[in-house]
Short mmCIF file of C-alpha atoms in Angstrom, two decimals:
data_model
loop_
_atom_site.label_atom_id
_atom_site.label_comp_id
_atom_site.label_asym_id
_atom_site.label_seq_id
_atom_site.Cartn_x
_atom_site.Cartn_y
_atom_site.Cartn_z
CA UNK A 20 -7.96 -1.03 177.39
CA UNK A 21 -6.03 -1.94 174.37
CA UNK A 22 -7.82 -4.69 172.74
CA UNK A 23 -5.69 -6.70 169.71
CA UNK A 24 -6.17 -9.72 167.94
CA UNK A 25 -4.17 -11.93 165.77
CA UNK A 26 -4.89 -12.10 162.35
CA UNK A 27 -3.06 -13.26 158.91
CA UNK A 28 -2.30 -11.68 155.71
CA UNK A 29 -4.67 -13.79 152.96
CA UNK A 30 -4.36 -12.29 149.81
CA UNK A 31 -2.96 -8.76 148.69
CA UNK A 32 -4.63 -6.50 145.61
CA UNK A 33 -2.53 -3.81 143.86
CA UNK A 34 -3.95 -1.71 141.39
CA UNK A 35 -5.25 1.81 140.24
CA UNK A 36 -8.92 3.19 140.71
CA UNK A 37 -10.86 5.09 138.19
CA UNK A 38 -10.29 8.09 137.11
CA UNK A 39 -13.41 10.36 138.15
CA UNK A 40 -14.47 8.02 140.58
CA UNK A 41 -15.34 8.32 144.13
CA UNK A 42 -12.65 6.95 146.04
CA UNK A 43 -14.08 6.01 149.13
CA UNK A 44 -16.94 4.27 147.32
CA UNK A 45 -14.65 2.68 144.79
CA UNK A 46 -12.27 0.89 147.82
CA UNK A 47 -15.56 -0.53 149.04
CA UNK A 48 -16.71 -1.70 146.07
CA UNK A 49 -13.53 -3.33 145.57
CA UNK A 50 -13.92 -5.07 149.17
CA UNK A 51 -17.44 -6.17 148.36
CA UNK A 52 -16.45 -7.81 145.27
CA UNK A 53 -13.73 -9.74 146.69
CA UNK A 54 -15.21 -10.42 149.80
CA UNK A 55 -12.77 -8.65 151.72
CA UNK A 56 -14.28 -8.95 155.33
CA UNK A 57 -10.97 -7.75 157.20
CA UNK A 58 -7.85 -5.95 156.56
CA UNK A 59 -5.89 -2.63 155.23
CA UNK A 60 -5.99 -0.18 152.37
CA UNK A 61 -3.35 2.50 151.72
CA UNK A 62 -2.71 4.28 148.31
CA UNK A 63 -1.08 7.23 147.08
CA UNK A 64 -2.47 9.97 144.28
CA UNK A 65 -4.32 12.62 143.36
CA UNK A 66 -7.99 13.79 143.53
CA UNK A 67 -10.23 16.80 141.57
CA UNK A 68 -11.59 17.50 145.03
CA UNK A 69 -12.16 16.10 148.64
CA UNK A 70 -14.49 16.03 151.42
CA UNK A 71 -13.09 15.25 154.76
CA UNK A 72 -14.49 14.67 157.75
CA UNK A 73 -14.02 15.85 161.43
CA UNK A 74 -15.22 14.17 164.50
CA UNK A 75 -16.29 16.71 166.73
CA UNK A 76 -15.22 15.26 170.33
CA UNK A 77 -17.76 17.48 172.09
CA UNK A 78 -20.88 17.77 170.28
CA UNK A 79 -19.98 13.99 169.11
CA UNK A 80 -20.97 14.65 165.36
CA UNK A 81 -18.72 14.86 162.40
CA UNK A 82 -18.31 18.14 161.13
CA UNK A 83 -17.91 17.64 157.03
CA UNK A 84 -15.59 19.89 155.34
CA UNK A 85 -15.25 20.14 151.09
CA UNK A 86 -11.88 21.35 149.16
CA UNK A 87 -12.76 22.00 145.82
CA UNK A 88 -9.63 21.60 144.31
CA UNK A 89 -6.96 19.61 142.75
CA UNK A 90 -4.80 17.50 145.25
CA UNK A 91 -2.19 15.30 145.80
CA UNK A 92 -2.98 12.13 148.15
CA UNK A 93 0.15 12.23 149.89
CA UNK A 94 -1.33 9.21 152.49
CA UNK A 95 -4.41 6.83 152.16
CA UNK A 96 -4.79 4.97 155.18
CA UNK A 97 -7.77 2.39 155.82
CA UNK A 98 -8.88 -0.37 157.54
CA UNK A 99 -11.80 -3.11 156.38
CA UNK A 100 -14.03 -4.37 159.12
CA UNK A 101 -17.80 -5.19 159.14
CA UNK A 102 -20.54 -2.42 159.69
CA UNK A 103 -24.37 -3.88 159.17
CA UNK A 104 -23.34 -7.19 157.72
CA UNK A 105 -21.45 -5.52 155.07
CA UNK A 106 -17.55 -4.85 154.34
CA UNK A 107 -16.99 -1.22 155.65
CA UNK A 108 -13.82 0.43 154.82
CA UNK A 109 -12.76 3.48 157.25
CA UNK A 110 -10.25 5.76 155.64
CA UNK A 111 -8.32 8.86 156.57
CA UNK A 112 -6.37 10.63 154.32
CA UNK A 113 -3.73 13.35 153.57
CA UNK A 114 -3.39 15.63 150.62
CA UNK A 115 -1.27 18.67 150.28
CA UNK A 116 -1.95 21.51 147.22
CA UNK A 117 0.33 23.37 145.03
CA UNK A 118 2.16 25.36 147.11
CA UNK A 119 3.16 22.13 149.82
CA UNK A 120 0.71 22.65 152.57
CA UNK A 121 -0.90 19.41 153.84
CA UNK A 122 -4.51 18.76 155.01
CA UNK A 123 -5.99 15.61 155.95
CA UNK A 124 -8.80 14.42 157.81
CA UNK A 125 -11.46 11.12 157.81
CA UNK A 126 -12.36 10.38 154.19
CA UNK A 127 -16.04 11.15 153.32
CA UNK A 128 -18.00 10.51 150.17
CA UNK A 129 -17.88 12.77 147.16
CA UNK A 130 -13.88 12.60 147.28
CA UNK A 131 -13.26 12.46 143.39
CA UNK A 132 -9.74 10.43 142.23
CA UNK A 133 -7.96 11.83 139.91
CA UNK A 134 -5.43 9.01 139.98
CA UNK A 135 -4.74 6.31 142.59
CA UNK A 136 -2.45 3.43 143.38
CA UNK A 137 -3.27 1.34 146.32
CA UNK A 138 -2.77 -1.51 148.05
CA UNK A 139 -5.47 -3.54 149.34
CA UNK A 140 -4.17 -6.36 152.13
CA UNK A 141 -7.09 -8.67 152.85
CA UNK A 142 -7.02 -10.32 156.33
CA UNK A 143 -8.46 -13.83 157.69
CA UNK A 144 -9.04 -13.59 161.34
CA UNK A 145 -11.95 -13.19 163.97
CA UNK A 146 -14.79 -11.01 163.03
CA UNK A 147 -14.52 -7.05 163.32
CA UNK A 148 -17.78 -5.89 163.69
CA UNK A 149 -18.77 -2.19 164.17
CA UNK A 150 -20.91 -1.31 166.76
CA UNK A 151 -21.80 2.22 168.86
CA UNK A 152 -19.73 3.15 171.32
CA UNK A 153 -20.69 5.00 174.31
CA UNK A 154 -17.66 6.53 175.23
CA UNK A 155 -17.00 8.17 171.84
CA UNK A 156 -20.39 7.76 170.27
CA UNK A 157 -18.41 6.04 167.21
CA UNK A 158 -18.91 2.93 165.61
CA UNK A 159 -15.85 0.95 166.77
CA UNK A 160 -14.83 -2.55 167.09
CA UNK A 161 -16.91 -4.64 169.35
CA UNK A 162 -14.04 -6.68 170.35
CA UNK A 163 -12.88 -7.92 173.99
CA UNK A 164 -10.61 -10.31 175.39
CA UNK B 15 25.59 4.24 152.88
CA UNK B 16 22.05 2.64 152.67
CA UNK B 17 21.83 -0.93 154.96
CA UNK B 18 18.90 -3.04 154.74
CA UNK B 19 18.18 -6.45 155.98
CA UNK B 20 15.94 -8.99 155.18
CA UNK B 21 13.36 -9.64 157.84
CA UNK B 22 10.13 -11.87 157.73
CA UNK B 23 6.91 -11.52 158.95
CA UNK B 24 6.04 -13.52 162.02
CA UNK B 25 2.53 -12.15 162.82
CA UNK B 26 -0.11 -9.25 162.28
CA UNK B 27 -2.29 -7.62 165.42
CA UNK B 28 -5.29 -5.62 164.56
CA UNK B 29 -7.31 -4.02 167.21
CA UNK B 30 -8.06 -0.59 169.01
CA UNK B 31 -6.15 1.16 171.52
CA UNK B 32 -7.85 2.56 174.60
CA UNK B 33 -10.10 5.67 174.95
CA UNK B 34 -7.68 8.17 177.07
CA UNK B 35 -4.86 6.21 176.87
CA UNK B 36 -0.89 7.32 176.17
CA UNK B 37 -0.75 6.59 172.38
CA UNK B 38 3.10 6.00 172.40
CA UNK B 39 2.95 4.20 175.53
CA UNK B 40 -0.40 1.74 174.71
CA UNK B 41 1.88 0.50 171.60
CA UNK B 42 4.96 0.25 173.48
CA UNK B 43 2.99 -2.35 175.99
CA UNK B 44 1.50 -4.47 173.33
CA UNK B 45 4.93 -4.76 172.20
CA UNK B 46 6.34 -5.71 175.56
CA UNK B 47 3.52 -7.88 176.52
CA UNK B 48 3.58 -9.73 172.99
CA UNK B 49 7.58 -9.97 172.33
CA UNK B 50 7.57 -7.70 169.62
CA UNK B 51 11.27 -7.30 169.16
CA UNK B 52 10.91 -6.33 165.27
CA UNK B 53 8.18 -4.98 163.81
CA UNK B 54 6.08 -2.06 162.23
CA UNK B 55 3.08 0.01 163.06
CA UNK B 56 0.26 1.95 161.61
CA UNK B 57 -3.21 3.67 162.70
CA UNK B 58 -5.84 5.84 162.36
CA UNK B 59 -8.34 7.10 164.77
CA UNK B 60 -8.75 10.69 166.47
CA UNK B 61 -6.42 12.28 169.91
CA UNK B 62 -7.76 14.64 172.84
CA UNK B 63 -4.31 15.96 172.33
CA UNK B 64 -1.05 15.89 170.67
CA UNK B 65 2.57 16.11 171.90
CA UNK B 66 4.72 16.47 168.91
CA UNK B 67 8.94 16.06 168.90
CA UNK B 68 10.87 18.35 165.83
CA UNK B 69 14.32 17.45 165.78
CA UNK B 70 16.63 20.30 165.92
CA UNK B 71 19.45 19.13 163.06
CA UNK B 72 21.59 21.64 164.13
CA UNK B 73 21.35 21.70 168.09
CA UNK B 74 20.48 17.68 167.98
CA UNK B 75 17.72 18.34 170.56
CA UNK B 76 14.25 17.40 170.16
CA UNK B 77 11.94 20.05 170.78
CA UNK B 78 8.64 19.24 171.86
CA UNK B 79 5.10 21.15 170.73
CA UNK B 80 1.83 20.71 172.81
CA UNK B 81 -1.09 20.85 170.50
CA UNK B 82 -4.04 20.83 173.12
CA UNK B 83 -6.77 20.52 171.14
CA UNK B 84 -8.88 17.24 169.39
CA UNK B 85 -7.23 16.03 166.44
CA UNK B 86 -8.03 13.50 163.49
CA UNK B 87 -4.63 11.19 163.25
CA UNK B 88 -4.63 10.74 159.62
CA UNK B 89 -1.80 8.56 159.81
CA UNK B 90 0.45 7.09 162.45
CA UNK B 91 3.29 4.91 161.07
CA UNK B 92 6.12 3.95 163.39
CA UNK B 93 8.72 0.61 164.08
CA UNK B 94 9.49 -1.50 166.75
CA UNK B 95 13.14 -2.30 167.59
CA UNK B 96 15.42 -2.53 170.75
CA UNK B 97 16.87 0.03 172.89
CA UNK B 98 18.38 -0.08 175.85
CA UNK B 99 17.25 -4.00 175.62
CA UNK B 100 13.57 -4.05 175.31
CA UNK B 101 11.12 -3.44 172.26
CA UNK B 102 11.20 0.61 171.74
CA UNK B 103 8.36 1.77 169.34
CA UNK B 104 9.61 4.70 167.19
CA UNK B 105 6.25 6.32 165.71
CA UNK B 106 5.94 9.45 163.47
CA UNK B 107 2.15 11.17 163.24
CA UNK B 108 -0.05 13.18 161.27
CA UNK B 109 -2.89 14.97 162.70
CA UNK B 110 -5.99 17.22 161.42
CA UNK B 111 -7.97 19.81 162.46
CA UNK B 112 -11.57 21.00 162.42
CA UNK B 113 -10.62 23.11 159.38
CA UNK B 114 -8.71 20.17 157.74
CA UNK B 115 -5.17 21.88 158.07
CA UNK B 116 -2.71 19.10 158.97
CA UNK B 117 0.05 18.63 161.72
CA UNK B 118 2.51 16.58 162.50
CA UNK B 119 6.05 15.17 164.05
CA UNK B 120 7.81 12.62 165.94
CA UNK B 121 5.37 10.70 168.26
CA UNK B 122 6.08 11.90 171.77
CA UNK B 123 4.72 10.50 175.15
CA UNK B 124 1.14 12.24 176.44
CA UNK B 125 -0.68 12.38 173.49
CA UNK B 126 -4.39 11.10 174.43
CA UNK B 127 -5.88 8.58 172.92
CA UNK B 128 -9.50 9.14 171.79
CA UNK B 129 -9.86 6.40 169.42
CA UNK B 130 -7.19 4.75 167.39
CA UNK B 131 -7.38 1.64 165.07
CA UNK B 132 -3.95 -0.24 164.47
CA UNK B 133 -2.07 -2.61 162.98
CA UNK B 134 1.61 -4.32 164.79
CA UNK B 135 3.16 -6.63 161.92
CA UNK B 136 5.84 -8.64 164.40
CA UNK B 137 8.94 -9.65 162.24
CA UNK B 138 11.15 -12.42 162.69
CA UNK B 139 14.93 -10.81 161.43
CA UNK B 140 18.44 -10.14 162.75
CA UNK B 141 18.07 -7.63 165.81
CA UNK B 142 17.80 -3.57 165.09
CA UNK B 143 19.34 -2.07 168.49
CA UNK B 144 19.38 1.45 168.58
CA UNK B 145 22.82 2.81 169.22
CA UNK B 146 24.12 6.50 169.27
CA UNK B 147 24.60 7.82 165.69
CA UNK B 148 27.76 10.13 165.73
CA UNK B 149 26.47 11.81 162.75
CA UNK B 150 23.54 12.62 163.53
CA UNK B 151 23.13 12.43 167.09
CA UNK B 152 19.74 9.68 167.29
CA UNK B 153 19.64 6.67 168.25
CA UNK B 154 19.98 4.60 165.32
CA UNK B 155 20.24 1.30 164.16
CA UNK B 156 23.57 -0.30 164.74
CA UNK B 157 22.98 -2.58 161.44
CA UNK B 158 26.18 -2.81 158.55
CA UNK B 159 26.65 -5.26 155.77
CA UNK C 15 -13.00 1.48 136.38
CA UNK C 16 -10.86 0.33 138.91
CA UNK C 17 -8.64 -2.65 138.01
CA UNK C 18 -6.40 -4.56 140.82
CA UNK C 19 -4.58 -7.30 140.35
CA UNK C 20 -3.72 -10.20 143.04
CA UNK C 21 0.06 -10.42 143.81
CA UNK C 22 2.04 -12.18 147.07
CA UNK C 23 4.85 -10.61 149.19
CA UNK C 24 8.02 -12.06 148.35
CA UNK C 25 10.21 -10.86 150.95
CA UNK C 26 10.22 -7.67 153.23
CA UNK C 27 13.53 -5.61 153.64
CA UNK C 28 13.66 -3.20 156.82
CA UNK C 29 16.87 -0.57 157.38
CA UNK C 30 18.29 2.72 157.36
CA UNK C 31 18.98 5.29 154.17
CA UNK C 32 22.00 6.91 154.01
CA UNK C 33 22.75 10.40 155.91
CA UNK C 34 22.93 13.02 153.07
CA UNK C 35 21.62 11.06 150.42
CA UNK C 36 18.99 11.39 147.98
CA UNK C 37 15.59 10.19 149.31
CA UNK C 38 14.27 8.79 146.13
CA UNK C 39 17.88 7.67 144.27
CA UNK C 40 18.49 5.38 147.35
CA UNK C 41 15.14 3.47 147.62
CA UNK C 42 15.76 3.20 143.43
CA UNK C 43 18.95 1.91 143.76
CA UNK C 44 18.13 -0.67 146.86
CA UNK C 45 15.02 -1.80 144.40
CA UNK C 46 17.38 -2.34 141.53
CA UNK C 47 20.22 -4.14 143.46
CA UNK C 48 17.58 -6.49 145.04
CA UNK C 49 16.15 -6.56 141.33
CA UNK C 50 12.43 -5.20 143.26
CA UNK C 51 10.15 -4.90 140.46
CA UNK C 52 7.00 -5.00 142.51
CA UNK C 53 6.68 -3.85 145.66
CA UNK C 54 5.67 -1.63 148.67
CA UNK C 55 7.86 1.40 150.43
CA UNK C 56 7.42 2.87 153.77
CA UNK C 57 9.37 5.07 155.86
CA UNK C 58 9.58 7.50 158.17
CA UNK C 59 12.61 9.83 159.67
CA UNK C 60 13.75 13.58 158.61
CA UNK C 61 15.62 15.53 156.05
CA UNK C 62 17.45 18.07 155.18
CA UNK C 63 15.56 19.74 152.52
CA UNK C 64 13.05 18.48 150.66
CA UNK C 65 12.12 19.06 146.71
CA UNK C 66 8.00 18.24 146.34
CA UNK C 67 6.23 17.62 142.95
CA UNK C 68 2.57 18.79 142.74
CA UNK C 69 0.93 17.62 139.57
CA UNK C 70 -1.11 20.37 137.08
CA UNK C 71 -4.28 18.62 136.18
CA UNK C 72 -5.12 21.07 133.85
CA UNK C 73 -1.74 21.83 132.50
CA UNK C 74 -0.64 18.02 132.61
CA UNK C 75 2.87 18.93 133.94
CA UNK C 76 4.79 18.89 137.12
CA UNK C 77 5.09 21.99 139.39
CA UNK C 78 8.22 21.45 141.83
CA UNK C 79 8.54 23.07 144.89
CA UNK C 80 11.73 23.48 147.13
CA UNK C 81 11.66 23.46 151.32
CA UNK C 82 15.07 24.41 151.82
CA UNK C 83 15.12 23.63 155.58
CA UNK C 84 15.11 20.49 157.82
CA UNK C 85 11.65 18.74 158.48
CA UNK C 86 10.43 15.54 159.63
CA UNK C 87 9.31 12.82 157.43
CA UNK C 88 5.77 11.96 159.37
CA UNK C 89 5.31 9.53 156.46
CA UNK C 90 6.85 8.29 152.92
CA UNK C 91 4.93 5.67 151.13
CA UNK C 92 5.37 4.62 147.64
CA UNK C 93 5.62 1.39 145.49
CA UNK C 94 7.76 -0.22 142.90
CA UNK C 95 6.72 -0.95 139.55
CA UNK C 96 8.09 -0.74 136.12
CA UNK C 97 9.08 2.18 133.66
CA UNK C 98 10.98 1.82 130.58
CA UNK C 99 11.99 -1.53 131.64
CA UNK C 100 13.73 -0.78 134.90
CA UNK C 101 12.31 -0.87 138.39
CA UNK C 102 10.59 2.34 139.13
CA UNK C 103 9.13 4.23 142.67
CA UNK C 104 6.34 6.34 142.81
CA UNK C 105 6.47 7.67 146.12
CA UNK C 106 4.61 10.55 148.14
CA UNK C 107 6.02 12.48 151.51
CA UNK C 108 4.25 13.84 154.32
CA UNK C 109 6.33 16.22 156.39
CA UNK C 110 6.49 18.37 159.58
CA UNK C 111 8.54 21.41 160.69
CA UNK C 112 9.35 23.20 163.97
CA UNK C 113 5.61 24.57 164.45
CA UNK C 114 4.25 21.21 163.95
CA UNK C 115 2.48 22.40 160.44
CA UNK C 116 2.66 19.89 157.75
CA UNK C 117 3.39 19.84 154.29
CA UNK C 118 3.74 17.26 151.73
CA UNK C 119 3.61 15.79 147.73
CA UNK C 120 4.99 13.75 145.00
CA UNK C 121 8.86 12.87 146.23
CA UNK C 122 11.25 14.38 143.43
CA UNK C 123 14.65 13.72 143.08
CA UNK C 124 17.04 16.35 145.24
CA UNK C 125 15.14 15.66 148.82
CA UNK C 126 18.31 14.65 150.88
CA UNK C 127 18.14 12.35 154.25
CA UNK C 128 18.99 13.43 157.22
CA UNK C 129 18.12 9.79 158.80
CA UNK C 130 15.24 7.92 157.09
CA UNK C 131 14.17 4.21 158.44
CA UNK C 132 12.34 2.04 155.90
CA UNK C 133 10.54 -0.96 155.11
CA UNK C 134 10.20 -2.41 151.27
CA UNK C 135 8.21 -5.16 150.64
CA UNK C 136 8.93 -7.11 147.49
CA UNK C 137 6.10 -8.36 146.11
CA UNK C 138 5.66 -11.77 143.35
CA UNK C 139 2.75 -10.89 140.63
CA UNK C 140 1.64 -9.62 137.11
CA UNK C 141 4.42 -7.09 135.34
CA UNK C 142 3.17 -3.60 136.28
CA UNK C 143 4.46 -1.39 133.64
CA UNK C 144 3.94 2.13 133.69
CA UNK C 145 2.58 3.48 130.11
CA UNK C 146 1.25 7.35 129.36
CA UNK C 147 -1.79 7.63 130.01
CA UNK C 148 -4.60 9.86 127.81
CA UNK C 149 -6.46 10.62 130.34
CA UNK C 150 -4.52 12.12 132.54
CA UNK C 151 -1.43 12.45 130.99
CA UNK C 152 0.39 10.22 133.69
CA UNK C 153 2.66 7.57 133.30
CA UNK C 154 0.13 5.12 134.99
CA UNK C 155 -0.19 1.47 135.03
CA UNK C 156 -1.47 -0.55 131.84
CA UNK C 157 -3.33 -2.98 133.53
CA UNK C 158 -6.90 -4.26 132.55
CA UNK C 159 -8.94 -7.25 133.67
#
């Protein structure tokens, strides 16, 4: 069953990430610094290289893939919640190369920012905590009615 | 001519969809249950299989395509408005496979959720009703100045 | 270093762009007409043809690519800020063809709308002005703590 909870916009941050920084780490650091424990993330820009995850639904393991070349970020989308007591960013990314071909996946560490403009919206709301989910093998939100 | 209307954020819902559920149907059900008649939808996650529509601009018919394998949802984006008197979700989806290749299209029924985290924002505003549009053959919003 | 500033939602516009219009120009015109100097943009729909930019990080020049066929817009994402004193839209786009393959890049002029439903959110906040950035060669936001 689907479980959705009401949340409320608290504040919105807009800006740019560091050239050469780790994309996922930069966003996570901002969330921790600003005490964003619930929220949404969006962005666009370019990366110097990307590392993407694909969750193998059968073996229940993430497989990682490195695309070691400059790519446009056509879309970064993510959310912020709590894992192991700290703000945790879960993001997926869509990228494109010089021929216009698109790539994508779960944003993994070691994706290097060339330039990235992003918006982070902090929500007030119930605690969204990630716990191991038996059905999928993933750390999903332990929320219910 | 472009027609845009002012709308106002009423409430925001954040949560997860059901493992094994029909992605489009789940979101539509939430909108009907929460009486969301105008809004926006975003999400990320993974599907067990996808069914995508592509609108043939010449024949004016949707062509459908099934990708019968697990894929990451790198981005789900949609809006909520009224069609035939009820809340109607129009969404497009971008997906990726284990090699990082991206796919996408109009989200059609029979796309099966593996895991999906989504945000639905309800708006207050004028009625956005879909009616047959002569120019495109699509059910577009009948709004004008 | 990452620099993010607090911004505040002022108003939200939702609607459709003109069939046959230039996608980037239409959104830019709306921002100028409504005096949106800071904001975010999102959309979905279809184009008659697309023109995409890819920034060559080595030569520091945009390379452009035309895909001269109907495509679904699986995601349009952008932001609004100031360049040369006027509202300027920076957007990236993800597209898909009839086989479900995805394409993407920096949204360039001469991308022609078939149908496009979009949301533009105007923010109040500090001035985000684009100025030449030495490190990347791009017109990035001149913001700092």
